[in-house]
Amino acid sequence: MFSSLACADLEALAAIAVSKRYPRGATVFSEGHPPEGFHVILSGRVRIFKISIEGKEQTLHVFGPKQPVGEAAVFAGAPYPAHAEALDDCTALFFPRDAFIALLESRPTIALGLLATLAKRLMQFAALVEQLSLKEIPNRLAAYLLHLHRHAPPGAAIDLGMSKKQLATLTGATPETLSRTFTRFEQDGAIQPSGRRHLIILDPEYLARLI
């Protein structure tokens, strides 16, 4: 998020940052609450999700190290649009909204640098949401796996980023349907399990053809 900023701007940001820790399962923020600030994750993962009137959870995204969480609400001055919880024991830098907005007003170069980074992130997220919402379950899963593959080191096993139950809510599938789809991908030689939550993409072209 801050990769394009100058050293002086980074030092100004560091001066207002607060270190925070969240144990696994802890609430980072809740939907509808006023935006007190946003976090940049240092370690662990944070799940963003919504809860329907019936109490069903829908996972929207999982963020990991170096990624910001809750910044949209801070920029908009609107309540948090979803819930966030720690999937692991997490450490994060917290940027209080009032101090952050005051810093942007005094140092416009920070705002310009963030705009470029956030615009790129928004386009990537919008493309992923389209792939996960407008297609059938195998296509949605293929899109998610390919997204992880493209951001992983070559040849490395990818981390699904969440349990398969949570991945089912992200792709709009039942756990049974998701399991059958994984089995199909494995039988077709596209993937290979590599532990409880990891797998190796053997044939990315296979996944790409499904998108």
mmCIF file of C-alpha atoms in Angstrom:
data_model
loop_
_atom_site.group_PDB
_atom_site.id
_atom_site.type_symbol
_atom_site.label_atom_id
_atom_site.label_comp_id
_atom_site.label_asym_id
_atom_site.label_seq_id
_atom_site.Cartn_x
_atom_site.Cartn_y
_atom_site.Cartn_z
ATOM 1 C CA MET A 1 0.000 0.000 0.000
ATOM 2 C CA PHE A 2 2.850 2.379 0.822
ATOM 3 C CA SER A 3 5.402 1.087 -1.700
ATOM 4 C CA SER A 4 5.379 4.217 -3.854
ATOM 5 C CA LEU A 5 5.898 6.687 -0.992
ATOM 6 C CA ALA A 6 9.075 8.621 -0.212
ATOM 7 C CA CYS A 7 11.058 7.958 2.980
ATOM 8 C CA ALA A 8 9.866 11.203 4.598
ATOM 9 C CA ASP A 9 6.242 10.235 4.000
ATOM 10 C CA LEU A 10 6.836 6.743 5.417
ATOM 11 C CA GLU A 11 8.378 8.266 8.535
ATOM 12 C CA ALA A 12 5.322 10.496 8.978
ATOM 13 C CA LEU A 13 3.048 7.461 8.679
ATOM 14 C CA ALA A 14 5.147 5.466 11.144
ATOM 15 C CA ALA A 15 4.754 8.266 13.682
ATOM 16 C CA ILE A 16 0.965 7.775 13.866
ATOM 17 C CA ALA A 17 0.914 3.963 13.599
ATOM 18 C CA VAL A 18 -0.044 1.827 16.587
ATOM 19 C CA SER A 19 1.021 -1.821 16.911
ATOM 20 C CA LYS A 20 -1.871 -4.201 17.631
ATOM 21 C CA ARG A 21 -2.280 -7.929 18.204
ATOM 22 C CA TYR A 22 -5.382 -10.040 17.592
ATOM 23 C CA PRO A 23 -5.652 -13.674 18.712
ATOM 24 C CA ARG A 24 -7.206 -16.189 16.353
ATOM 25 C CA GLY A 25 -10.962 -15.651 16.119
ATOM 26 C CA ALA A 26 -10.852 -12.101 17.485
ATOM 27 C CA THR A 27 -12.987 -9.376 15.911
ATOM 28 C CA VAL A 28 -10.933 -6.732 14.124
ATOM 29 C CA PHE A 29 -13.986 -4.593 13.335
ATOM 30 C CA SER A 30 -17.726 -5.079 12.865
ATOM 31 C CA GLU A 31 -20.076 -4.145 10.041
ATOM 32 C CA GLY A 32 -21.918 -0.889 10.647
ATOM 33 C CA HIS A 33 -19.483 0.483 13.208
ATOM 34 C CA PRO A 34 -17.929 3.919 12.612
ATOM 35 C CA PRO A 35 -14.459 3.688 11.004
ATOM 36 C CA GLU A 36 -11.973 4.315 13.801
ATOM 37 C CA GLY A 37 -9.093 3.580 11.468
ATOM 38 C CA PHE A 38 -7.579 0.897 9.260
ATOM 39 C CA HIS A 39 -4.967 -1.838 9.657
ATOM 40 C CA VAL A 40 -2.006 -3.032 7.649
ATOM 41 C CA ILE A 41 -1.367 -6.690 8.449
ATOM 42 C CA LEU A 42 2.153 -7.636 9.507
ATOM 43 C CA SER A 43 1.581 -11.334 10.198
ATOM 44 C CA GLY A 44 -1.381 -13.697 10.088
ATOM 45 C CA ARG A 45 -4.557 -13.372 8.039
ATOM 46 C CA VAL A 46 -7.837 -11.476 8.376
ATOM 47 C CA ARG A 47 -11.135 -12.671 6.922
ATOM 48 C CA ILE A 48 -13.694 -10.165 5.620
ATOM 49 C CA PHE A 49 -17.269 -11.461 5.689
ATOM 50 C CA LYS A 50 -20.935 -10.521 5.888
ATOM 51 C CA ILE A 51 -23.773 -12.163 7.821
ATOM 52 C CA SER A 52 -27.229 -12.559 6.280
ATOM 53 C CA ILE A 53 -30.488 -12.015 8.152
ATOM 54 C CA GLU A 54 -30.702 -15.802 8.525
ATOM 55 C CA GLY A 55 -27.260 -15.847 10.159
ATOM 56 C CA LYS A 56 -25.394 -17.354 7.197
ATOM 57 C CA GLU A 57 -21.847 -16.107 6.717
ATOM 58 C CA GLN A 58 -20.486 -15.134 3.311
ATOM 59 C CA THR A 59 -16.712 -14.792 3.076
ATOM 60 C CA LEU A 60 -15.741 -11.908 0.794
ATOM 61 C CA HIS A 61 -11.969 -11.961 0.983
ATOM 62 C CA VAL A 62 -8.969 -13.014 3.056
ATOM 63 C CA PHE A 63 -6.085 -10.588 3.487
ATOM 64 C CA GLY A 64 -2.531 -11.401 4.571
ATOM 65 C CA PRO A 65 0.777 -9.694 5.370
ATOM 66 C CA LYS A 66 1.446 -6.256 3.842
ATOM 67 C CA GLN A 67 -2.218 -5.826 2.883
ATOM 68 C CA PRO A 68 -4.506 -3.091 4.289
ATOM 69 C CA VAL A 69 -7.876 -3.851 5.879
ATOM 70 C CA GLY A 70 -10.688 -1.335 6.407
ATOM 71 C CA GLU A 71 -9.108 1.526 4.486
ATOM 72 C CA ALA A 72 -12.133 2.059 2.200
ATOM 73 C CA ALA A 73 -14.356 2.990 5.135
ATOM 74 C CA VAL A 74 -11.706 5.387 6.419
ATOM 75 C CA PHE A 75 -11.420 7.176 3.077
ATOM 76 C CA ALA A 76 -15.206 7.294 2.611
ATOM 77 C CA GLY A 77 -15.971 8.282 6.188
ATOM 78 C CA ALA A 78 -18.673 5.601 6.136
ATOM 79 C CA PRO A 79 -19.321 2.684 8.510
ATOM 80 C CA TYR A 80 -17.377 -0.519 7.970
ATOM 81 C CA PRO A 81 -19.226 -2.399 5.177
ATOM 82 C CA ALA A 82 -18.459 -5.893 6.533
ATOM 83 C CA HIS A 83 -17.071 -7.801 9.489
ATOM 84 C CA ALA A 84 -13.391 -8.674 9.923
ATOM 85 C CA GLU A 85 -11.927 -11.413 12.106
ATOM 86 C CA ALA A 86 -8.457 -12.822 12.649
ATOM 87 C CA LEU A 87 -8.024 -16.248 11.046
ATOM 88 C CA ASP A 88 -4.693 -16.687 12.843
ATOM 89 C CA ASP A 89 -2.895 -14.899 15.639
ATOM 90 C CA CYS A 90 -2.331 -11.563 13.893
ATOM 91 C CA THR A 91 -0.130 -8.537 14.340
ATOM 92 C CA ALA A 92 -0.959 -5.316 12.517
ATOM 93 C CA LEU A 93 -0.224 -1.632 12.310
ATOM 94 C CA PHE A 94 -3.308 0.431 13.119
ATOM 95 C CA PHE A 95 -3.693 3.912 11.623
ATOM 96 C CA PRO A 96 -6.270 6.025 13.524
ATOM 97 C CA ARG A 97 -8.646 7.754 11.120
ATOM 98 C CA ASP A 98 -8.396 11.305 12.512
ATOM 99 C CA ALA A 99 -4.587 11.285 12.579
ATOM 100 C CA PHE A 100 -4.435 9.675 9.135
ATOM 101 C CA ILE A 101 -6.797 12.186 7.494
ATOM 102 C CA ALA A 102 -4.898 15.078 9.107
ATOM 103 C CA LEU A 103 -1.662 13.645 7.710
ATOM 104 C CA LEU A 104 -3.129 13.422 4.203
ATOM 105 C CA GLU A 105 -4.236 17.047 4.400
ATOM 106 C CA SER A 106 -0.759 18.173 5.446
ATOM 107 C CA ARG A 107 1.158 15.908 3.028
ATOM 108 C CA PRO A 108 -0.729 15.597 -0.315
ATOM 109 C CA THR A 109 2.080 13.441 -1.739
ATOM 110 C CA ILE A 110 0.910 10.608 0.514
ATOM 111 C CA ALA A 111 -2.637 10.855 -0.849
ATOM 112 C CA LEU A 112 -1.397 10.797 -4.456
ATOM 113 C CA GLY A 113 0.789 7.764 -3.836
ATOM 114 C CA LEU A 114 -2.032 5.871 -2.142
ATOM 115 C CA LEU A 115 -4.490 6.663 -4.936
ATOM 116 C CA ALA A 116 -2.327 4.888 -7.516
ATOM 117 C CA THR A 117 -1.847 1.810 -5.344
ATOM 118 C CA LEU A 118 -5.484 1.534 -4.257
ATOM 119 C CA ALA A 119 -6.807 2.027 -7.802
ATOM 120 C CA LYS A 120 -4.722 -0.926 -9.009
ATOM 121 C CA ARG A 121 -5.908 -3.037 -6.082
ATOM 122 C CA LEU A 122 -9.535 -2.133 -6.738
ATOM 123 C CA MET A 123 -9.309 -3.252 -10.359
ATOM 124 C CA GLN A 124 -7.786 -6.597 -9.331
ATOM 125 C CA PHE A 125 -10.447 -7.116 -6.671
ATOM 126 C CA ALA A 126 -13.290 -6.203 -9.030
ATOM 127 C CA ALA A 127 -12.031 -8.704 -11.596
ATOM 128 C CA LEU A 128 -11.857 -11.436 -8.965
ATOM 129 C CA VAL A 129 -15.354 -10.646 -7.667
ATOM 130 C CA GLU A 130 -16.723 -10.879 -11.208
ATOM 131 C CA GLN A 131 -15.069 -14.252 -11.709
ATOM 132 C CA LEU A 132 -16.398 -15.552 -8.390
ATOM 133 C CA SER A 133 -19.967 -14.314 -8.802
ATOM 134 C CA LEU A 134 -20.899 -14.749 -12.452
ATOM 135 C CA LYS A 135 -19.730 -18.305 -13.080
ATOM 136 C CA GLU A 136 -20.479 -21.869 -12.019
ATOM 137 C CA ILE A 137 -18.730 -23.455 -9.028
ATOM 138 C CA PRO A 138 -15.859 -25.130 -10.971
ATOM 139 C CA ASN A 139 -15.228 -21.874 -12.808
ATOM 140 C CA ARG A 140 -15.259 -19.879 -9.562
ATOM 141 C CA LEU A 141 -12.848 -22.271 -7.872
ATOM 142 C CA ALA A 142 -10.568 -22.281 -10.915
ATOM 143 C CA ALA A 143 -10.506 -18.465 -10.885
ATOM 144 C CA TYR A 144 -9.596 -18.377 -7.200
ATOM 145 C CA LEU A 145 -6.857 -20.994 -7.532
ATOM 146 C CA LEU A 146 -5.401 -19.264 -10.570
ATOM 147 C CA HIS A 147 -5.451 -15.944 -8.692
ATOM 148 C CA LEU A 148 -3.399 -17.532 -5.882
ATOM 149 C CA HIS A 149 -1.079 -19.224 -8.372
ATOM 150 C CA ARG A 150 -0.262 -15.957 -10.133
ATOM 151 C CA HIS A 151 0.767 -14.364 -6.826
ATOM 152 C CA ALA A 152 2.881 -17.300 -5.599
ATOM 153 C CA PRO A 153 6.556 -18.056 -6.327
ATOM 154 C CA PRO A 154 7.015 -20.311 -9.403
ATOM 155 C CA GLY A 155 6.636 -23.978 -8.548
ATOM 156 C CA ALA A 156 5.658 -23.329 -4.942
ATOM 157 C CA ALA A 157 2.634 -24.879 -3.272
ATOM 158 C CA ILE A 158 -0.111 -22.318 -2.807
ATOM 159 C CA ASP A 159 -1.861 -21.650 0.499
ATOM 160 C CA LEU A 160 -5.644 -21.639 0.095
ATOM 161 C CA GLY A 161 -5.713 -18.838 2.660
ATOM 162 C CA MET A 162 -8.648 -20.311 4.586
ATOM 163 C CA SER A 163 -10.342 -23.553 5.525
ATOM 164 C CA LYS A 164 -12.267 -25.388 2.799
ATOM 165 C CA LYS A 165 -15.484 -24.586 4.669
ATOM 166 C CA GLN A 166 -14.677 -20.879 4.426
ATOM 167 C CA LEU A 167 -13.622 -21.285 0.801
ATOM 168 C CA ALA A 168 -17.030 -22.833 0.119
ATOM 169 C CA THR A 169 -18.747 -19.669 1.390
ATOM 170 C CA LEU A 170 -16.424 -17.532 -0.737
ATOM 171 C CA THR A 171 -17.295 -19.438 -3.916
ATOM 172 C CA GLY A 172 -20.978 -19.858 -3.056
ATOM 173 C CA ALA A 173 -20.704 -23.654 -2.926
ATOM 174 C CA THR A 174 -21.661 -26.278 -0.374
ATOM 175 C CA PRO A 175 -18.700 -28.065 1.244
ATOM 176 C CA GLU A 176 -19.709 -31.255 -0.560
ATOM 177 C CA THR A 177 -19.807 -29.589 -3.981
ATOM 178 C CA LEU A 178 -16.459 -27.920 -3.338
ATOM 179 C CA SER A 179 -14.919 -31.258 -2.307
ATOM 180 C CA ARG A 180 -16.179 -32.930 -5.483
ATOM 181 C CA THR A 181 -14.751 -30.096 -7.574
ATOM 182 C CA PHE A 182 -11.337 -30.429 -5.926
ATOM 183 C CA THR A 183 -11.458 -34.177 -6.593
ATOM 184 C CA ARG A 184 -12.306 -33.546 -10.249
ATOM 185 C CA PHE A 185 -9.422 -31.096 -10.634
ATOM 186 C CA GLU A 186 -7.061 -33.613 -9.024
ATOM 187 C CA GLN A 187 -8.239 -36.497 -11.216
ATOM 188 C CA ASP A 188 -7.805 -34.320 -14.303
ATOM 189 C CA GLY A 189 -4.204 -33.649 -13.314
ATOM 190 C CA ALA A 190 -4.639 -29.924 -12.693
ATOM 191 C CA ILE A 191 -3.769 -29.878 -8.996
ATOM 192 C CA GLN A 192 -1.954 -31.962 -6.416
ATOM 193 C CA PRO A 193 -2.689 -31.793 -2.650
ATOM 194 C CA SER A 194 0.286 -30.740 -0.546
ATOM 195 C CA GLY A 195 -0.885 -30.774 3.047
ATOM 196 C CA ARG A 196 -4.079 -29.790 4.797
ATOM 197 C CA ARG A 197 -4.471 -26.343 3.264
ATOM 198 C CA HIS A 198 -1.909 -26.301 0.477
ATOM 199 C CA LEU A 199 -1.803 -27.612 -3.065
ATOM 200 C CA ILE A 200 0.396 -27.454 -6.142
ATOM 201 C CA ILE A 201 -0.975 -26.161 -9.431
ATOM 202 C CA LEU A 202 0.229 -28.657 -12.040
ATOM 203 C CA ASP A 203 -1.717 -27.344 -15.018
ATOM 204 C CA PRO A 204 -2.583 -23.629 -14.832
ATOM 205 C CA GLU A 205 -3.767 -23.729 -18.456
ATOM 206 C CA TYR A 206 -6.481 -26.193 -17.406
ATOM 207 C CA LEU A 207 -7.740 -23.691 -14.829
ATOM 208 C CA ALA A 208 -7.478 -20.804 -17.275
ATOM 209 C CA ARG A 209 -9.702 -22.609 -19.768
ATOM 210 C CA LEU A 210 -12.469 -22.774 -17.160
ATOM 211 C CA ILE A 211 -12.527 -19.041 -16.497
#
